[in-house]
Coordinates of N, CA and C and ligand atoms in Angstrom, one line a residue:
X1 N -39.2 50.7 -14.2 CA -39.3 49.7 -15.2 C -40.8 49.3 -15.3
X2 N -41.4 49.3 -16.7 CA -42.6 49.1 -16.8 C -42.7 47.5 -16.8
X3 N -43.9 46.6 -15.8 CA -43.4 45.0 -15.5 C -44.7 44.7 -17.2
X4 N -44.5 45.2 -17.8 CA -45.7 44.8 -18.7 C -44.9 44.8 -20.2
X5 N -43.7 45.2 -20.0 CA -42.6 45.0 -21.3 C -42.9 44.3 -21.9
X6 N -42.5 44.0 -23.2 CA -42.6 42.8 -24.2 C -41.0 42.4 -24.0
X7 N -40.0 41.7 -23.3 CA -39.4 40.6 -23.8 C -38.6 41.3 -25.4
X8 N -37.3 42.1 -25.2 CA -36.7 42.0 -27.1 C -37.4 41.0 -27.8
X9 N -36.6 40.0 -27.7 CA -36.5 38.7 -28.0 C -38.0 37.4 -27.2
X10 N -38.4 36.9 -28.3 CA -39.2 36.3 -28.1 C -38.7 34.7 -27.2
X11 N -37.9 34.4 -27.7 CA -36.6 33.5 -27.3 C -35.1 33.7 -27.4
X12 N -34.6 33.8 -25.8 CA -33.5 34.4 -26.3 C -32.7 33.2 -25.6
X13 N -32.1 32.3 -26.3 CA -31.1 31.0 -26.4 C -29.9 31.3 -25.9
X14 N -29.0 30.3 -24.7 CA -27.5 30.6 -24.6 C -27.3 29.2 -24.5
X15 N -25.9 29.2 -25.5 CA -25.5 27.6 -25.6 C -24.2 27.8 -24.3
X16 N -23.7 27.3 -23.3 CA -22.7 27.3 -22.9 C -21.6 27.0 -23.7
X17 N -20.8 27.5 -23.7 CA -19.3 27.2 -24.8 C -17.9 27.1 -24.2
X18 N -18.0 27.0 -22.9 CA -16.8 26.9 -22.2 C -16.1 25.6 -22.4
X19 N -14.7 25.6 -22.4 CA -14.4 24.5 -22.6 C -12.6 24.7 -21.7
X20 N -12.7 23.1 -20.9 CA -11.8 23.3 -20.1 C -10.7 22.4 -20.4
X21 N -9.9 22.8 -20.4 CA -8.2 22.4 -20.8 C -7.4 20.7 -19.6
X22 N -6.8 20.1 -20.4 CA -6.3 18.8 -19.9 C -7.0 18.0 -19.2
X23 N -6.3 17.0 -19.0 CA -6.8 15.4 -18.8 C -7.8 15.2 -17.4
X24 N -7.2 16.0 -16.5 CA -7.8 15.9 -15.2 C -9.3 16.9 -14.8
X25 N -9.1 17.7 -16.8 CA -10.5 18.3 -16.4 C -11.8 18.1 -16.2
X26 N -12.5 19.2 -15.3 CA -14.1 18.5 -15.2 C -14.7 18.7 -16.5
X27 N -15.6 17.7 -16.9 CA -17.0 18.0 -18.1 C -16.9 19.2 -18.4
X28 N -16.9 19.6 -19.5 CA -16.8 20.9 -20.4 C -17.5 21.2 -21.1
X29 N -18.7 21.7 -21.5 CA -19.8 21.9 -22.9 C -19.1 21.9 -24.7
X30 N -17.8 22.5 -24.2 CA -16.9 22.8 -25.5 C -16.3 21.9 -25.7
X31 N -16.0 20.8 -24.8 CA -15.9 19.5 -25.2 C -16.7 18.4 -25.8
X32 N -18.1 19.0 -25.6 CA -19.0 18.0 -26.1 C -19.5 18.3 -27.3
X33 N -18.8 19.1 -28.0 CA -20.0 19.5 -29.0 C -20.4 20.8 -29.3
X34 N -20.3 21.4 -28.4 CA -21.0 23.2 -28.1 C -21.0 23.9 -28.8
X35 N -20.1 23.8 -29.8 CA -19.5 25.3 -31.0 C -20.3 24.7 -32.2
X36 N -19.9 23.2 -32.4 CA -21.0 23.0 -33.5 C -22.6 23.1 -33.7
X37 N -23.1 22.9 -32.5 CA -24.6 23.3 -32.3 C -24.8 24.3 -31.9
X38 N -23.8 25.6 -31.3 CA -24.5 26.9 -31.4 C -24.2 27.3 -33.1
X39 N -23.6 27.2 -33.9 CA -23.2 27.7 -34.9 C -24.8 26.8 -36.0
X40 N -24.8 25.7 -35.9 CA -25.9 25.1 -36.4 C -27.4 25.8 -36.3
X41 N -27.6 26.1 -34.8 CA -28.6 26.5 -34.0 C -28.8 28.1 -35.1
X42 N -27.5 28.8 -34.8 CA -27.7 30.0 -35.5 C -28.2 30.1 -37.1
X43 N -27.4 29.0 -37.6 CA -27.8 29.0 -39.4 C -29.3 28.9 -39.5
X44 N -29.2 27.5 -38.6 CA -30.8 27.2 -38.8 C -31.9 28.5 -39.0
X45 N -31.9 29.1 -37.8 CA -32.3 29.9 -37.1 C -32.8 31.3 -38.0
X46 N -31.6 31.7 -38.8 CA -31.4 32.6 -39.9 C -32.4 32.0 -41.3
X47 N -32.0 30.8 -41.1 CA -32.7 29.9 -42.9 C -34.1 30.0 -42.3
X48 N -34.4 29.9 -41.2 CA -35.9 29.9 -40.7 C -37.0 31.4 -41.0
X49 N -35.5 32.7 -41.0 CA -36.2 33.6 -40.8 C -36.8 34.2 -39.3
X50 N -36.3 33.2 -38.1 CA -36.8 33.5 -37.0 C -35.9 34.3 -36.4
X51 N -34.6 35.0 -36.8 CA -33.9 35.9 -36.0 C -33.9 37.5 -36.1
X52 N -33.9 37.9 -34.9 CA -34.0 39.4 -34.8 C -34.8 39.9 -33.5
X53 N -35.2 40.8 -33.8 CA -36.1 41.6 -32.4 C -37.4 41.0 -32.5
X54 N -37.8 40.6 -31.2 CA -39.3 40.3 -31.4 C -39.3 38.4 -31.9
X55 N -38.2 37.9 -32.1 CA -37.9 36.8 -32.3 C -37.3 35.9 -31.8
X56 N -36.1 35.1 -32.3 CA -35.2 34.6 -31.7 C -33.5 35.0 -31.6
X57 N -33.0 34.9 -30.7 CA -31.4 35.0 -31.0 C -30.8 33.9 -30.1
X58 N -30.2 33.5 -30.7 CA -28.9 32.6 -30.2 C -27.5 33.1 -29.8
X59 N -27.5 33.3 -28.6 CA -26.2 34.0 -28.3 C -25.0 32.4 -27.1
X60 N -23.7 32.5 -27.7 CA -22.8 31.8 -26.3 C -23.2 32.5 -25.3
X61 N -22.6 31.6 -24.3 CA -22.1 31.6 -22.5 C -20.9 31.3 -22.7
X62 N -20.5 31.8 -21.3 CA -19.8 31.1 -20.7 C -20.3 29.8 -19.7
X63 N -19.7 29.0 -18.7 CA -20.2 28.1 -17.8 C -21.5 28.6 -17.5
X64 N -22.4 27.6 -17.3 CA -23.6 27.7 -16.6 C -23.6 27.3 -15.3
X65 N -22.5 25.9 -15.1 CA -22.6 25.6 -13.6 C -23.5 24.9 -13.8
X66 N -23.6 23.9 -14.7 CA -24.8 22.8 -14.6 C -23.6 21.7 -15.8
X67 N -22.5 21.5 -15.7 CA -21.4 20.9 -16.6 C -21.8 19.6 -16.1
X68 N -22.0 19.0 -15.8 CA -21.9 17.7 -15.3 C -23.2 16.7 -16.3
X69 N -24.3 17.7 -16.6 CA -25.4 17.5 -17.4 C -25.0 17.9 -18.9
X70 N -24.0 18.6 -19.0 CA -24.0 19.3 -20.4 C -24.0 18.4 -20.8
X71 N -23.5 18.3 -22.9 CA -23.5 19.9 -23.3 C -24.6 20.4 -22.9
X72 N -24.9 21.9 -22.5 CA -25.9 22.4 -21.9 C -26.3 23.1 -22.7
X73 N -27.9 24.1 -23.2 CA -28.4 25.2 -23.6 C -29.4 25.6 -22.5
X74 N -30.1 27.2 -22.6 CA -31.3 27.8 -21.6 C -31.9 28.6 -22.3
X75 N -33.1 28.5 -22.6 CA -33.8 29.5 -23.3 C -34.7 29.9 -22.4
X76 N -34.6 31.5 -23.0 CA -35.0 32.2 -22.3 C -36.5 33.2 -22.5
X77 N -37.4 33.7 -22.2 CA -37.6 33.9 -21.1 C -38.4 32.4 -20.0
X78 N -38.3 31.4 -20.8 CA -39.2 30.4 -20.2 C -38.2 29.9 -18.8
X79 N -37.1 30.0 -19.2 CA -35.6 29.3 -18.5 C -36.3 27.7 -18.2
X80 N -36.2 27.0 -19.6 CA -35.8 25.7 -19.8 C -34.4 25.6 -20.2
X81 N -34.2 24.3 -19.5 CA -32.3 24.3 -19.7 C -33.0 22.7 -20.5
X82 N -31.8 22.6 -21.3 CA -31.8 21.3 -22.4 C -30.6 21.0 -22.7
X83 N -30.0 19.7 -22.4 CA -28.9 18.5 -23.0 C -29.2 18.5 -24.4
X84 N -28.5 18.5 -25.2 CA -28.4 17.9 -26.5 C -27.1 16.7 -26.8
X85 N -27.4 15.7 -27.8 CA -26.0 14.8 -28.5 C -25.6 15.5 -29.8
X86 N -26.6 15.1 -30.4 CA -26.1 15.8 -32.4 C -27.1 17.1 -33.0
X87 N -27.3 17.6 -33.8 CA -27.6 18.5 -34.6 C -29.3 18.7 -34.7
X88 N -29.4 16.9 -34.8 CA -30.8 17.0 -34.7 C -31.5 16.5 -33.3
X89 N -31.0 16.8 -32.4 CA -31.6 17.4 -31.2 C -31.9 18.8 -30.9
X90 N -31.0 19.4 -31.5 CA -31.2 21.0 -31.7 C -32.1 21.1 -33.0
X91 N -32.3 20.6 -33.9 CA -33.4 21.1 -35.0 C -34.5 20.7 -33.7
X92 N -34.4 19.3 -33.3 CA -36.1 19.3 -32.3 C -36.0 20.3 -31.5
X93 N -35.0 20.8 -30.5 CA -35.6 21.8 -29.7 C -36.3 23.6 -30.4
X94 N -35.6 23.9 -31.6 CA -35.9 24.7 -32.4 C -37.6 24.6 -33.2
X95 N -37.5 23.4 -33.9 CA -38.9 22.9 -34.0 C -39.9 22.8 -33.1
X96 N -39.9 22.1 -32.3 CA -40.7 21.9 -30.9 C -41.4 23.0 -30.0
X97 N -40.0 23.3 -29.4 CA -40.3 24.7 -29.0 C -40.2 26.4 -28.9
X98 N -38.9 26.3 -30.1 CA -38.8 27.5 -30.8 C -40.0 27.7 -31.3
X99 N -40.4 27.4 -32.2 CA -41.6 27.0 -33.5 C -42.7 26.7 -32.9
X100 N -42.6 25.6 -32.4 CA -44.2 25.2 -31.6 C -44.3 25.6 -30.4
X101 N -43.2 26.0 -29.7 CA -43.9 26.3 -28.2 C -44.3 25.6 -26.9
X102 N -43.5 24.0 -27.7 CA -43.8 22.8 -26.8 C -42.5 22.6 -26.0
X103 N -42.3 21.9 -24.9 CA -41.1 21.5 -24.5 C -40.5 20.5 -25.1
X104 N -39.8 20.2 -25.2 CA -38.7 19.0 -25.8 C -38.6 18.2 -24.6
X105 N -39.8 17.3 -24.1 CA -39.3 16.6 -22.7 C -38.1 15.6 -22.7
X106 N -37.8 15.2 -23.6 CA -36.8 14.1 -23.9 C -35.3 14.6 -23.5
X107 N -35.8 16.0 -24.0 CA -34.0 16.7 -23.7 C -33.7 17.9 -22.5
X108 N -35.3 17.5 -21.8 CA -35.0 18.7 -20.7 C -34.2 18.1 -19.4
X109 N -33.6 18.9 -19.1 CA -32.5 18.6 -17.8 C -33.2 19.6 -16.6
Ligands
FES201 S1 -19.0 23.9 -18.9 FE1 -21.1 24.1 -19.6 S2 -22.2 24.4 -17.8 FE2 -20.2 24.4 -17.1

């Protein structure tokens, strides 16, 4: 393996989307929200023009094992993990640091 690769993907995003069943369950990302902000995350993403090789992708998970913090995301290759509430916490982390390359300290976990 040549260690001097370029990275596909310039950012490569996993929203956790697990979501756990009944009353007694633990914290679940798919309960918080998950499906609507990877699905958001992805449109956006597209209307930006930033998806493909050499760019960005937005792909689900499963569990990350960090539920207790979720809803969860991890972008990658930096591996910042990030909490989000609504839609436009995800436009900031997309803006911020998709785009700008800054961290989103407000929503890092
Ligand atoms: S359910 Fe999302 S990190 Fe476990």
């Amino acid at each position: 393996m040549n260690d001097d690769a370029k990275p596909f993907y310039k950012h490569h995003v996993f929203f956790c989307m697990n979501e756990r069943e009944g009353k007694d369950a633990r914290q679940s990302c798919g309960k918080c929200g998950a499906e609507k902000a990877q699905k958001h995350a992805k449109k956006r993403i597209k209307e930006l023009g930033l998806n493909g090789e050499g760019k960005v992708r937005i792909n689900q998970s499963g569990c990350l094992d960090r539920c207790e913090e979720g809803p969860v995301l991890v972008v990658y290759p930096e591996g910042t993990w990030y909490t989000y509430v609504d839609t436009a916490d995800i436009d900031d982390i997309i803006d911020t640091h998709l785009v700008g390359g800054q961290v989103v300290e407000r929503l890092k976990i």
